Amino acid sequence: MSRVQLPDFPWDALVPYAERAAAHPDGIVDLSVGTPVDPTPEVVRRALAAAADAPGYPTTVGTPALREAAVQWLGRRAGAPGLDTDAVIPAIGSKELVAWLPTLLGLGAGDTVVFPELAYPTYDIGARLAGAEPVASDSVTALGPRRVGLIWLNSPANPHGRVLPAAHLAKVVDWARERGAIVASDECYLELGWDERPVSILDPAVNGGSLDGLLAVHSLSKRSNLAGYRAGFMAGDPALVRRVLEVRKHAGLMVPAPVQAAMVAALDDDEHVEEQRARYARRRDALRAALVEGGYRIDHSTAGLYLWATRDEPCWDTVGRLADLGILAAPGDFYGPAGGSHVRIALTATDERVDAAVKRLTA
Ligand SMILES: Cc1ncc(COP(=O)(O)O)c(C=O)c1O
Protein backbone atom coordinates (compact mmCIF):
# COMPACT_ATOMS: atom_id res chain seq x y z
CA MET A 1 0.00 0.00 0.00
CA SER A 2 1.39 3.42 -0.90
CA ARG A 3 1.64 6.06 1.78
CA VAL A 4 -1.08 8.72 1.75
CA GLN A 5 0.16 12.03 0.32
CA LEU A 6 -0.78 14.84 2.69
CA PRO A 7 -0.12 18.52 1.94
CA ASP A 8 2.33 20.59 4.02
CA PHE A 9 0.76 22.23 7.04
CA PRO A 10 0.21 25.77 5.67
CA TRP A 11 0.17 27.63 8.99
CA ASP A 12 3.98 27.48 9.25
CA ALA A 13 4.10 30.10 6.48
CA LEU A 14 2.30 32.54 8.77
CA VAL A 15 4.92 32.43 11.55
CA PRO A 16 7.05 35.37 10.27
CA TYR A 17 3.89 37.51 10.09
CA ALA A 18 2.93 36.50 13.62
CA GLU A 19 6.39 37.63 14.77
CA ARG A 20 5.97 40.93 12.92
CA ALA A 21 2.54 41.47 14.51
CA ALA A 22 3.85 40.54 17.97
CA ALA A 23 6.38 43.38 17.73
CA HIS A 24 3.56 45.96 17.97
CA PRO A 25 4.03 47.98 21.19
CA ASP A 26 0.47 47.18 22.32
CA GLY A 27 0.85 43.49 21.44
CA ILE A 28 -0.58 41.21 18.77
CA VAL A 29 -4.28 40.93 17.96
CA ASP A 30 -4.54 37.40 16.65
CA LEU A 31 -7.56 37.08 14.35
CA SER A 32 -6.08 34.26 12.30
CA VAL A 33 -7.80 31.27 13.90
CA GLY A 34 -11.40 30.59 14.90
CA THR A 35 -10.73 29.25 18.36
CA PRO A 36 -13.21 30.40 21.03
CA VAL A 37 -11.80 32.63 23.80
CA ASP A 38 -14.82 33.22 26.05
CA PRO A 39 -15.50 31.00 29.07
CA THR A 40 -17.14 27.60 28.79
CA PRO A 41 -20.66 28.10 30.23
CA GLU A 42 -21.01 27.32 33.94
CA VAL A 43 -23.94 24.95 33.30
CA VAL A 44 -21.71 22.85 31.04
CA ARG A 45 -18.73 22.84 33.41
CA ARG A 46 -20.95 21.68 36.26
CA ALA A 47 -22.28 18.78 34.16
CA LEU A 48 -18.73 17.75 33.23
CA ALA A 49 -17.62 17.79 36.88
CA ALA A 50 -20.71 15.88 38.04
CA ALA A 51 -19.86 13.09 35.57
CA ALA A 52 -16.17 12.91 36.53
CA ASP A 53 -16.51 9.46 38.12
CA ALA A 54 -16.35 7.33 34.98
CA PRO A 55 -14.53 4.03 35.57
CA GLY A 56 -16.23 2.13 32.72
CA TYR A 57 -15.95 2.56 28.95
CA PRO A 58 -18.45 4.94 27.35
CA THR A 59 -20.61 3.61 24.52
CA THR A 60 -19.64 4.62 20.99
CA VAL A 61 -23.26 5.25 20.08
CA GLY A 62 -23.67 7.74 22.93
CA THR A 63 -25.85 7.74 26.01
CA PRO A 64 -29.62 7.73 25.50
CA ALA A 65 -29.67 11.15 27.20
CA LEU A 66 -27.18 12.57 24.71
CA ARG A 67 -28.96 11.15 21.66
CA GLU A 68 -32.26 12.52 22.95
CA ALA A 69 -30.70 15.94 23.66
CA ALA A 70 -29.31 16.01 20.11
CA VAL A 71 -32.70 15.07 18.64
CA GLN A 72 -34.41 17.80 20.68
CA TRP A 73 -31.79 20.35 19.61
CA LEU A 74 -32.21 19.41 15.95
CA GLY A 75 -35.95 19.96 16.27
CA ARG A 76 -35.59 23.25 18.12
CA ARG A 77 -32.63 24.87 16.37
CA ALA A 78 -32.08 23.10 13.04
CA GLY A 79 -35.63 22.91 11.67
CA ALA A 80 -35.64 19.10 11.82
CA PRO A 81 -38.38 18.00 14.22
CA GLY A 82 -39.32 14.44 15.05
CA LEU A 83 -36.04 12.65 14.25
CA ASP A 84 -35.41 9.26 15.77
CA THR A 85 -32.45 8.78 18.13
CA ASP A 86 -31.17 6.15 15.63
CA ALA A 87 -30.35 9.09 13.39
CA VAL A 88 -27.72 10.48 15.78
CA ILE A 89 -24.18 9.54 16.82
CA PRO A 90 -21.62 11.58 18.86
CA ALA A 91 -18.12 12.46 17.62
CA ILE A 92 -14.87 13.57 19.21
CA GLY A 93 -15.35 17.05 17.75
CA SER A 94 -16.43 17.47 14.16
CA LYS A 95 -12.92 17.71 12.66
CA GLU A 96 -12.44 14.04 13.42
CA LEU A 97 -15.60 13.24 11.42
CA VAL A 98 -14.61 15.47 8.54
CA ALA A 99 -11.21 13.78 8.33
CA TRP A 100 -12.50 10.21 8.62
CA LEU A 101 -16.02 10.19 7.16
CA PRO A 102 -15.00 8.94 3.69
CA THR A 103 -13.06 6.10 5.34
CA LEU A 104 -15.88 5.33 7.81
CA LEU A 105 -18.33 5.13 4.90
CA GLY A 106 -16.08 2.65 3.10
CA LEU A 107 -15.10 4.97 0.25
CA GLY A 108 -11.70 4.52 -1.36
CA ALA A 109 -9.84 4.14 -4.63
CA GLY A 110 -12.11 4.90 -7.59
CA ASP A 111 -14.41 7.13 -5.55
CA THR A 112 -14.51 10.90 -5.74
CA VAL A 113 -15.05 13.14 -2.73
CA VAL A 114 -16.27 16.62 -3.67
CA PHE A 115 -15.99 19.70 -1.46
CA PRO A 116 -16.32 23.49 -1.96
CA GLU A 117 -13.67 25.36 -3.96
CA LEU A 118 -12.97 27.56 -0.98
CA ALA A 119 -13.04 25.31 2.04
CA TYR A 120 -11.80 24.13 5.39
CA PRO A 121 -8.76 22.03 4.35
CA THR A 122 -9.83 18.87 6.20
CA TYR A 123 -12.37 17.77 3.54
CA ASP A 124 -9.44 17.28 1.17
CA ILE A 125 -7.45 15.46 3.87
CA GLY A 126 -10.39 13.11 4.52
CA ALA A 127 -10.57 12.14 0.86
CA ARG A 128 -6.84 11.47 0.78
CA LEU A 129 -6.87 9.41 4.00
CA ALA A 130 -9.50 7.17 2.39
CA GLY A 131 -7.51 6.85 -0.83
CA ALA A 132 -10.34 8.56 -2.74
CA GLU A 133 -9.91 11.35 -5.27
CA PRO A 134 -10.38 14.84 -3.77
CA VAL A 135 -12.15 17.33 -6.07
CA ALA A 136 -12.76 20.98 -5.13
CA SER A 137 -15.83 22.14 -7.04
CA ASP A 138 -18.85 24.34 -6.40
CA SER A 139 -20.65 23.02 -9.45
CA VAL A 140 -22.02 19.50 -9.56
CA THR A 141 -22.62 19.81 -13.29
CA ALA A 142 -18.87 20.35 -13.85
CA LEU A 143 -18.04 16.95 -12.37
CA GLY A 144 -18.60 14.94 -15.55
CA PRO A 145 -18.92 11.15 -15.43
CA ARG A 146 -16.86 10.61 -12.25
CA ARG A 147 -18.20 8.18 -9.63
CA VAL A 148 -18.99 10.59 -6.82
CA GLY A 149 -19.15 8.84 -3.45
CA LEU A 150 -19.56 11.86 -1.21
CA ILE A 151 -20.30 15.57 -1.59
CA TRP A 152 -19.49 17.94 1.25
CA LEU A 153 -21.49 21.11 1.77
CA ASN A 154 -20.59 23.77 4.34
CA SER A 155 -23.14 26.44 5.16
CA PRO A 156 -22.48 28.86 6.79
CA ALA A 157 -19.06 28.41 5.24
CA ASN A 158 -15.57 28.64 6.52
CA PRO A 159 -13.70 30.75 5.35
CA HIS A 160 -16.09 33.26 3.75
CA GLY A 161 -19.31 33.03 5.73
CA ARG A 162 -21.61 32.41 2.78
CA VAL A 163 -25.02 30.82 3.40
CA LEU A 164 -26.44 28.37 0.86
CA PRO A 165 -30.19 28.91 0.38
CA ALA A 166 -32.60 25.99 0.83
CA ALA A 167 -33.20 25.78 -2.93
CA HIS A 168 -29.48 25.34 -3.61
CA LEU A 169 -29.17 22.65 -0.94
CA ALA A 170 -32.21 20.87 -2.39
CA LYS A 171 -30.68 20.89 -5.89
CA VAL A 172 -27.50 19.24 -4.61
CA VAL A 173 -29.56 16.66 -2.68
CA ASP A 174 -31.57 15.80 -5.83
CA TRP A 175 -28.43 15.55 -7.97
CA ALA A 176 -26.73 13.27 -5.42
CA ARG A 177 -29.76 11.03 -4.96
CA GLU A 178 -30.06 10.50 -8.71
CA ARG A 179 -26.46 9.23 -8.72
CA GLY A 180 -26.36 7.38 -5.41
CA ALA A 181 -23.88 9.83 -3.88
CA ILE A 182 -23.98 10.69 -0.18
CA VAL A 183 -24.33 14.34 0.86
CA ALA A 184 -22.55 15.38 4.06
CA SER A 185 -23.37 18.86 5.27
CA ASP A 186 -20.92 20.46 7.71
CA GLU A 187 -23.18 22.72 9.78
CA CYS A 188 -20.85 23.66 12.63
CA TYR A 189 -21.76 27.38 12.28
CA LEU A 190 -25.52 26.83 11.92
CA GLU A 191 -26.50 28.93 14.97
CA LEU A 192 -24.29 31.85 13.92
CA GLY A 193 -26.46 33.49 11.26
CA TRP A 194 -26.28 37.33 11.16
CA ASP A 195 -27.75 38.81 7.98
CA GLU A 196 -29.21 35.49 6.79
CA ARG A 197 -30.77 32.47 8.47
CA PRO A 198 -28.76 29.32 7.72
CA VAL A 199 -30.76 26.22 6.76
CA SER A 200 -29.89 22.64 7.67
CA ILE A 201 -29.87 19.83 5.15
CA LEU A 202 -32.06 17.99 7.67
CA ASP A 203 -34.84 20.56 7.19
CA PRO A 204 -37.76 18.94 5.29
CA ALA A 205 -37.86 22.07 3.07
CA VAL A 206 -34.50 20.87 1.71
CA ASN A 207 -34.85 17.09 1.71
CA GLY A 208 -38.57 16.61 1.02
CA GLY A 209 -39.04 14.83 4.34
CA SER A 210 -36.56 12.00 3.65
CA LEU A 211 -33.10 11.58 5.19
CA ASP A 212 -31.99 9.09 2.50
CA GLY A 213 -28.34 9.58 1.65
CA LEU A 214 -27.94 12.60 3.93
CA LEU A 215 -25.69 13.31 6.90
CA ALA A 216 -25.30 16.56 8.83
CA VAL A 217 -22.21 17.22 10.93
CA HIS A 218 -22.60 19.41 14.01
CA SER A 219 -20.20 20.86 16.53
CA LEU A 220 -20.54 22.30 20.01
CA SER A 221 -17.11 23.97 19.80
CA LYS A 222 -18.34 27.35 18.59
CA ARG A 223 -21.91 27.55 19.90
CA SER A 224 -20.91 26.57 23.44
CA ASN A 225 -17.20 27.52 23.72
CA LEU A 226 -16.42 23.84 23.97
CA ALA A 227 -13.57 23.35 21.48
CA GLY A 228 -11.33 22.04 24.26
CA TYR A 229 -13.81 19.30 25.18
CA ARG A 230 -13.94 17.87 21.63
CA ALA A 231 -17.70 17.60 21.26
CA GLY A 232 -19.60 17.07 18.04
CA PHE A 233 -22.19 14.79 16.52
CA MET A 234 -23.60 13.56 13.26
CA ALA A 235 -27.25 13.17 12.33
CA GLY A 236 -29.06 11.89 9.28
CA ASP A 237 -29.88 8.72 7.37
CA PRO A 238 -30.11 5.98 10.06
CA ALA A 239 -28.67 3.36 7.67
CA LEU A 240 -25.57 5.50 7.08
CA VAL A 241 -25.29 6.31 10.80
CA ARG A 242 -25.36 2.56 11.51
CA ARG A 243 -22.64 1.92 8.92
CA VAL A 244 -20.42 4.57 10.48
CA LEU A 245 -21.19 3.32 13.99
CA GLU A 246 -20.00 -0.22 13.21
CA VAL A 247 -16.57 1.03 12.14
CA ARG A 248 -16.32 3.54 15.00
CA LYS A 249 -17.00 0.75 17.52
CA HIS A 250 -14.11 -1.30 16.15
CA ALA A 251 -11.82 1.73 15.92
CA GLY A 252 -12.44 2.96 19.50
CA LEU A 253 -13.82 6.32 18.40
CA MET A 254 -15.72 7.02 21.63
CA VAL A 255 -16.58 10.36 23.19
CA PRO A 256 -15.45 10.37 26.87
CA ALA A 257 -18.37 9.89 29.30
CA PRO A 258 -17.94 13.23 31.15
CA VAL A 259 -17.90 15.04 27.79
CA GLN A 260 -21.10 13.25 26.76
CA ALA A 261 -22.73 14.51 29.98
CA ALA A 262 -21.45 18.03 29.31
CA MET A 263 -22.87 17.87 25.78
CA VAL A 264 -26.34 17.09 27.15
CA ALA A 265 -26.20 20.21 29.34
CA ALA A 266 -24.93 22.32 26.43
CA LEU A 267 -27.53 21.07 23.95
CA ASP A 268 -30.37 21.54 26.44
CA ASP A 269 -29.51 25.19 27.08
CA ASP A 270 -30.02 27.94 24.50
CA GLU A 271 -29.44 30.87 26.85
CA HIS A 272 -25.65 30.66 26.78
CA VAL A 273 -25.76 30.48 22.97
CA GLU A 274 -27.71 33.75 22.81
CA GLU A 275 -25.18 35.37 25.18
CA GLN A 276 -22.30 34.19 23.02
CA ARG A 277 -24.05 35.31 19.85
CA ALA A 278 -24.41 38.80 21.33
CA ARG A 279 -20.65 38.92 22.03
CA TYR A 280 -19.80 37.89 18.47
CA ALA A 281 -22.37 40.29 17.00
CA ARG A 282 -20.76 43.23 18.81
CA ARG A 283 -17.25 42.22 17.71
CA ARG A 284 -18.43 41.63 14.15
CA ASP A 285 -20.07 45.07 13.90
CA ALA A 286 -16.98 46.78 15.33
CA LEU A 287 -14.47 44.95 13.12
CA ARG A 288 -16.59 45.24 9.99
CA ALA A 289 -17.00 49.01 10.38
CA ALA A 290 -13.28 49.47 11.13
CA LEU A 291 -12.21 47.39 8.14
CA VAL A 292 -14.50 49.32 5.79
CA GLU A 293 -13.21 52.61 7.19
CA GLY A 294 -9.68 51.29 6.70
CA GLY A 295 -10.27 50.67 2.97
CA TYR A 296 -11.35 47.03 2.93
CA ARG A 297 -14.35 45.44 1.23
CA ILE A 298 -16.18 42.65 3.05
CA ASP A 299 -17.57 39.89 0.80
CA HIS A 300 -20.16 37.26 1.83
CA SER A 301 -19.76 36.99 5.65
CA THR A 302 -23.53 36.97 6.28
CA ALA A 303 -23.08 34.18 8.86
CA GLY A 304 -20.41 32.31 10.75
CA LEU A 305 -17.36 33.39 12.68
CA TYR A 306 -15.33 35.25 10.05
CA LEU A 307 -15.15 38.38 7.94
CA TRP A 308 -13.91 37.72 4.40
CA ALA A 309 -12.03 40.94 3.65
CA THR A 310 -10.15 42.22 0.62
CA ARG A 311 -8.33 45.24 -0.78
CA ASP A 312 -8.22 43.58 -4.22
CA GLU A 313 -4.51 42.87 -3.80
CA PRO A 314 -2.65 39.55 -3.24
CA CYS A 315 -3.70 38.15 0.13
CA TRP A 316 -0.14 37.94 1.46
CA ASP A 317 0.28 41.70 0.86
CA THR A 318 -2.81 42.23 3.01
CA VAL A 319 -1.51 39.83 5.66
CA GLY A 320 1.72 41.87 5.74
CA ARG A 321 -0.13 45.19 5.86
CA LEU A 322 -2.22 43.97 8.83
CA ALA A 323 0.84 42.46 10.56
CA ASP A 324 2.41 45.95 10.49
CA LEU A 325 -0.62 47.08 12.54
CA GLY A 326 -0.05 44.18 14.93
CA ILE A 327 -3.05 42.24 13.55
CA LEU A 328 -2.72 38.66 12.36
CA ALA A 329 -5.18 37.43 9.70
CA ALA A 330 -5.36 34.17 7.73
CA PRO A 331 -4.47 34.44 4.01
CA GLY A 332 -7.37 33.41 1.80
CA ASP A 333 -5.24 31.07 -0.30
CA PHE A 334 -5.02 28.68 2.67
CA TYR A 335 -8.57 27.70 1.67
CA GLY A 336 -8.07 27.38 -2.08
CA PRO A 337 -6.64 29.40 -5.01
CA ALA A 338 -9.94 31.33 -5.35
CA GLY A 339 -9.12 32.97 -2.00
CA GLY A 340 -5.93 34.57 -3.31
CA SER A 341 -7.05 38.17 -2.85
CA HIS A 342 -8.88 37.84 0.48
CA VAL A 343 -7.98 37.46 4.13
CA ARG A 344 -10.08 35.75 6.78
CA ILE A 345 -10.63 37.76 9.94
CA ALA A 346 -11.92 35.75 12.90
CA LEU A 347 -14.36 37.18 15.44
CA THR A 348 -12.80 35.03 18.17
CA ALA A 349 -10.78 37.55 20.16
CA THR A 350 -11.62 39.21 23.45
CA ASP A 351 -13.48 42.53 23.43
CA GLU A 352 -10.27 44.20 24.59
CA ARG A 353 -8.25 42.80 21.65
CA VAL A 354 -11.02 43.57 19.15
CA ASP A 355 -11.14 47.17 20.40
CA ALA A 356 -7.35 47.37 19.98
CA ALA A 357 -7.68 46.16 16.38
CA VAL A 358 -10.45 48.69 15.69
CA LYS A 359 -8.30 51.53 17.02
CA ARG A 360 -5.35 50.51 14.83
CA LEU A 361 -7.45 50.06 11.68
CA THR A 362 -9.09 53.48 12.03
CA ALA A 363 -6.10 55.52 13.29
C1 LIG B 1 -15.93 24.17 8.58
C2 LIG B 1 -15.42 23.54 9.82
N1 LIG B 1 -15.73 22.26 10.07
C3 LIG B 1 -15.30 21.64 11.17
C4 LIG B 1 -14.51 22.29 12.10
C5 LIG B 1 -14.02 21.52 13.29
O1 LIG B 1 -14.62 21.89 14.46
P1 LIG B 1 -14.57 20.97 15.76
O2 LIG B 1 -13.64 19.83 15.48
O3 LIG B 1 -14.06 21.84 16.83
O4 LIG B 1 -15.96 20.51 15.99
C6 LIG B 1 -14.16 23.62 11.88
C7 LIG B 1 -13.31 24.31 12.85
O5 LIG B 1 -12.96 25.43 12.76
C8 LIG B 1 -14.62 24.26 10.71
O6 LIG B 1 -14.33 25.52 10.45
mmCIF file with all atom_site columns, N, CA, C and O in Angstrom, residues 45-67:
data_model
loop_
_atom_site.group_PDB
_atom_site.id
_atom_site.type_symbol
_atom_site.label_atom_id
_atom_site.label_alt_id
_atom_site.label_comp_id
_atom_site.label_asym_id
_atom_site.label_entity_id
_atom_site.label_seq_id
_atom_site.pdbx_PDB_ins_code
_atom_site.Cartn_x
_atom_site.Cartn_y
_atom_site.Cartn_z
_atom_site.occupancy
_atom_site.B_iso_or_equiv
_atom_site.pdbx_formal_charge
_atom_site.auth_seq_id
_atom_site.auth_comp_id
_atom_site.auth_asym_id
_atom_site.auth_atom_id
_atom_site.pdbx_PDB_model_num
ATOM 1  N N  . ARG A 1 45 ? -19.841 23.247 32.531 1.00 0.00 ? 45 ARG A N  1
ATOM 2  C CA . ARG A 1 45 ? -18.727 22.835 33.408 1.00 0.00 ? 45 ARG A CA 1
ATOM 3  C C  . ARG A 1 45 ? -19.233 22.002 34.575 1.00 0.00 ? 45 ARG A C  1
ATOM 4  O O  . ARG A 1 45 ? -18.610 21.024 34.977 1.00 0.00 ? 45 ARG A O  1
ATOM 5  N N  . ARG A 1 46 ? -20.379 22.421 35.117 1.00 0.00 ? 46 ARG A N  1
ATOM 6  C CA . ARG A 1 46 ? -20.948 21.676 36.264 1.00 0.00 ? 46 ARG A CA 1
ATOM 7  C C  . ARG A 1 46 ? -21.322 20.253 35.836 1.00 0.00 ? 46 ARG A C  1
ATOM 8  O O  . ARG A 1 46 ? -21.079 19.298 36.557 1.00 0.00 ? 46 ARG A O  1
ATOM 9  N N  . ALA A 1 47 ? -21.892 20.112 34.640 1.00 0.00 ? 47 ALA A N  1
ATOM 10 C CA . ALA A 1 47 ? -22.279 18.781 34.158 1.00 0.00 ? 47 ALA A CA 1
ATOM 11 C C  . ALA A 1 47 ? -21.046 17.909 33.940 1.00 0.00 ? 47 ALA A C  1
ATOM 12 O O  . ALA A 1 47 ? -21.051 16.705 34.238 1.00 0.00 ? 47 ALA A O  1
ATOM 13 N N  . LEU A 1 48 ? -19.970 18.514 33.439 1.00 0.00 ? 48 LEU A N  1
ATOM 14 C CA . LEU A 1 48 ? -18.729 17.755 33.227 1.00 0.00 ? 48 LEU A CA 1
ATOM 15 C C  . LEU A 1 48 ? -18.207 17.250 34.572 1.00 0.00 ? 48 LEU A C  1
ATOM 16 O O  . LEU A 1 48 ? -17.868 16.069 34.722 1.00 0.00 ? 48 LEU A O  1
ATOM 17 N N  . ALA A 1 49 ? -18.164 18.160 35.563 1.00 0.00 ? 49 ALA A N  1
ATOM 18 C CA . ALA A 1 49 ? -17.621 17.792 36.876 1.00 0.00 ? 49 ALA A CA 1
ATOM 19 C C  . ALA A 1 49 ? -18.477 16.717 37.535 1.00 0.00 ? 49 ALA A C  1
ATOM 20 O O  . ALA A 1 49 ? -17.955 15.772 38.151 1.00 0.00 ? 49 ALA A O  1
ATOM 21 N N  . ALA A 1 50 ? -19.806 16.833 37.395 1.00 0.00 ? 50 ALA A N  1
ATOM 22 C CA . ALA A 1 50 ? -20.712 15.876 38.043 1.00 0.00 ? 50 ALA A CA 1
ATOM 23 C C  . ALA A 1 50 ? -20.557 14.477 37.446 1.00 0.00 ? 50 ALA A C  1
ATOM 24 O O  . ALA A 1 50 ? -20.909 13.483 38.087 1.00 0.00 ? 50 ALA A O  1
ATOM 25 N N  . ALA A 1 51 ? -20.021 14.398 36.240 1.00 0.00 ? 51 ALA A N  1
ATOM 26 C CA . ALA A 1 51 ? -19.864 13.093 35.571 1.00 0.00 ? 51 ALA A CA 1
ATOM 27 C C  . ALA A 1 51 ? -18.408 12.613 35.620 1.00 0.00 ? 51 ALA A C  1
ATOM 28 O O  . ALA A 1 51 ? -18.025 11.715 34.869 1.00 0.00 ? 51 ALA A O  1
ATOM 29 N N  . ALA A 1 52 ? -17.618 13.210 36.522 1.00 0.00 ? 52 ALA A N  1
ATOM 30 C CA . ALA A 1 52 ? -16.170 12.913 36.533 1.00 0.00 ? 52 ALA A CA 1
ATOM 31 C C  . ALA A 1 52 ? -15.867 11.480 36.963 1.00 0.00 ? 52 ALA A C  1
ATOM 32 O O  . ALA A 1 52 ? -14.820 10.941 36.610 1.00 0.00 ? 52 ALA A O  1
ATOM 33 N N  . ASP A 1 53 ? -16.740 10.857 37.714 1.00 0.00 ? 53 ASP A N  1
ATOM 34 C CA . ASP A 1 53 ? -16.515 9.462  38.124 1.00 0.00 ? 53 ASP A CA 1
ATOM 35 C C  . ASP A 1 53 ? -16.964 8.552  36.980 1.00 0.00 ? 53 ASP A C  1
ATOM 36 O O  . ASP A 1 53 ? -18.152 8.302  36.808 1.00 0.00 ? 53 ASP A O  1
ATOM 37 N N  . ALA A 1 54 ? -16.000 8.076  36.198 1.00 0.00 ? 54 ALA A N  1
ATOM 38 C CA . ALA A 1 54 ? -16.350 7.326  34.979 1.00 0.00 ? 54 ALA A CA 1
ATOM 39 C C  . ALA A 1 54 ? -15.400 6.145  34.785 1.00 0.00 ? 54 ALA A C  1
ATOM 40 O O  . ALA A 1 54 ? -14.593 6.127  33.854 1.00 0.00 ? 54 ALA A O  1
ATOM 41 N N  . PRO A 1 55 ? -15.491 5.135  35.664 1.00 0.00 ? 55 PRO A N  1
ATOM 42 C CA . PRO A 1 55 ? -14.531 4.026  35.569 1.00 0.00 ? 55 PRO A CA 1
ATOM 43 C C  . PRO A 1 55 ? -14.742 3.129  34.339 1.00 0.00 ? 55 PRO A C  1
ATOM 44 O O  . PRO A 1 55 ? -13.792 2.504  33.870 1.00 0.00 ? 55 PRO A O  1
ATOM 45 N N  . GLY A 1 56 ? -15.956 3.052  33.835 1.00 0.00 ? 56 GLY A N  1
ATOM 46 C CA . GLY A 1 56 ? -16.226 2.130  32.720 1.00 0.00 ? 56 GLY A CA 1
ATOM 47 C C  . GLY A 1 56 ? -16.074 2.800  31.369 1.00 0.00 ? 56 GLY A C  1
ATOM 48 O O  . GLY A 1 56 ? -16.005 4.028  31.275 1.00 0.00 ? 56 GLY A O  1
ATOM 49 N N  . TYR A 1 57 ? -16.030 2.009  30.306 1.00 0.00 ? 57 TYR A N  1
ATOM 50 C CA . TYR A 1 57 ? -15.952 2.559  28.947 1.00 0.00 ? 57 TYR A CA 1
ATOM 51 C C  . TYR A 1 57 ? -17.275 3.222  28.580 1.00 0.00 ? 57 TYR A C  1
ATOM 52 O O  . TYR A 1 57 ? -18.343 2.688  28.902 1.00 0.00 ? 57 TYR A O  1
ATOM 53 N N  . PRO A 1 58 ? -17.195 4.356  27.870 1.00 0.00 ? 58 PRO A N  1
ATOM 54 C CA . PRO A 1 58 ? -18.448 4.945  27.346 1.00 0.00 ? 58 PRO A CA 1
ATOM 55 C C  . PRO A 1 58 ? -18.900 4.153  26.117 1.00 0.00 ? 58 PRO A C  1
ATOM 56 O O  . PRO A 1 58 ? -18.090 3.456  25.494 1.00 0.00 ? 58 PRO A O  1
ATOM 57 N N  . THR A 1 59 ? -20.171 4.270  25.758 1.00 0.00 ? 59 THR A N  1
ATOM 58 C CA . THR A 1 59 ? -20.608 3.609  24.522 1.00 0.00 ? 59 THR A CA 1
ATOM 59 C C  . THR A 1 59 ? -20.303 4.511  23.327 1.00 0.00 ? 59 THR A C  1
ATOM 60 O O  . THR A 1 59 ? -20.389 5.735  23.417 1.00 0.00 ? 59 THR A O  1
ATOM 61 N N  . THR A 1 60 ? -19.954 3.878  22.218 1.00 0.00 ? 60 THR A N  1
ATOM 62 C CA . THR A 1 60 ? -19.643 4.616  20.992 1.00 0.00 ? 60 THR A CA 1
ATOM 63 C C  . THR A 1 60 ? -20.880 5.336  20.469 1.00 0.00 ? 60 THR A C  1
ATOM 64 O O  . THR A 1 60 ? -20.800 6.456  19.956 1.00 0.00 ? 60 THR A O  1
ATOM 65 N N  . VAL A 1 61 ? -22.030 4.697  20.631 1.00 0.00 ? 61 VAL A N  1
ATOM 66 C CA . VAL A 1 61 ? -23.263 5.250  20.076 1.00 0.00 ? 61 VAL A CA 1
ATOM 67 C C  . VAL A 1 61 ? -23.766 6.450  20.882 1.00 0.00 ? 61 VAL A C  1
ATOM 68 O O  . VAL A 1 61 ? -24.582 7.232  20.395 1.00 0.00 ? 61 VAL A O  1
ATOM 69 N N  . GLY A 1 62 ? -23.248 6.625  22.088 1.00 0.00 ? 62 GLY A N  1
ATOM 70 C CA . GLY A 1 62 ? -23.674 7.744  22.925 1.00 0.00 ? 62 GLY A CA 1
ATOM 71 C C  . GLY A 1 62 ? -24.744 7.333  23.907 1.00 0.00 ? 62 GLY A C  1
ATOM 72 O O  . GLY A 1 62 ? -25.497 6.380  23.673 1.00 0.00 ? 62 GLY A O  1
ATOM 73 N N  . THR A 1 63 ? -24.825 8.057  25.020 1.00 0.00 ? 63 THR A N  1
ATOM 74 C CA . THR A 1 63 ? -25.849 7.739  26.012 1.00 0.00 ? 63 THR A CA 1
ATOM 75 C C  . THR A 1 63 ? -27.231 8.066  25.439 1.00 0.00 ? 63 THR A C  1
ATOM 76 O O  . THR A 1 63 ? -27.354 8.949  24.577 1.00 0.00 ? 63 THR A O  1
ATOM 77 N N  . PRO A 1 64 ? -28.265 7.361  25.945 1.00 0.00 ? 64 PRO A N  1
ATOM 78 C CA . PRO A 1 64 ? -29.625 7.725  25.505 1.00 0.00 ? 64 PRO A CA 1
ATOM 79 C C  . PRO A 1 64 ? -29.922 9.201  25.767 1.00 0.00 ? 64 PRO A C  1
ATOM 80 O O  . PRO A 1 64 ? -30.562 9.862  24.927 1.00 0.00 ? 64 PRO A O  1
ATOM 81 N N  . ALA A 1 65 ? -29.412 9.735  26.884 1.00 0.00 ? 65 ALA A N  1
ATOM 82 C CA . ALA A 1 65 ? -29.674 11.152 27.195 1.00 0.00 ? 65 ALA A CA 1
ATOM 83 C C  . ALA A 1 65 ? -29.049 12.065 26.145 1.00 0.00 ? 65 ALA A C  1
ATOM 84 O O  . ALA A 1 65 ? -29.659 13.059 25.729 1.00 0.00 ? 65 ALA A O  1
ATOM 85 N N  . LEU A 1 66 ? -27.847 11.725 25.707 1.00 0.00 ? 66 LEU A N  1
ATOM 86 C CA . LEU A 1 66 ? -27.179 12.567 24.706 1.00 0.00 ? 66 LEU A CA 1
ATOM 87 C C  . LEU A 1 66 ? -27.901 12.488 23.360 1.00 0.00 ? 66 LEU A C  1
ATOM 88 O O  . LEU A 1 66 ? -28.130 13.508 22.700 1.00 0.00 ? 66 LEU A O  1
ATOM 89 N N  . ARG A 1 67 ? -28.279 11.284 22.962 1.00 0.00 ? 67 ARG A N  1
ATOM 90 C CA . ARG A 1 67 ? -28.956 11.153 21.664 1.00 0.00 ? 67 ARG A CA 1
ATOM 91 C C  . ARG A 1 67 ? -30.291 11.888 21.689 1.00 0.00 ? 67 ARG A C  1
ATOM 92 O O  . ARG A 1 67 ? -30.671 12.546 20.719 1.00 0.00 ? 67 ARG A O  1
#
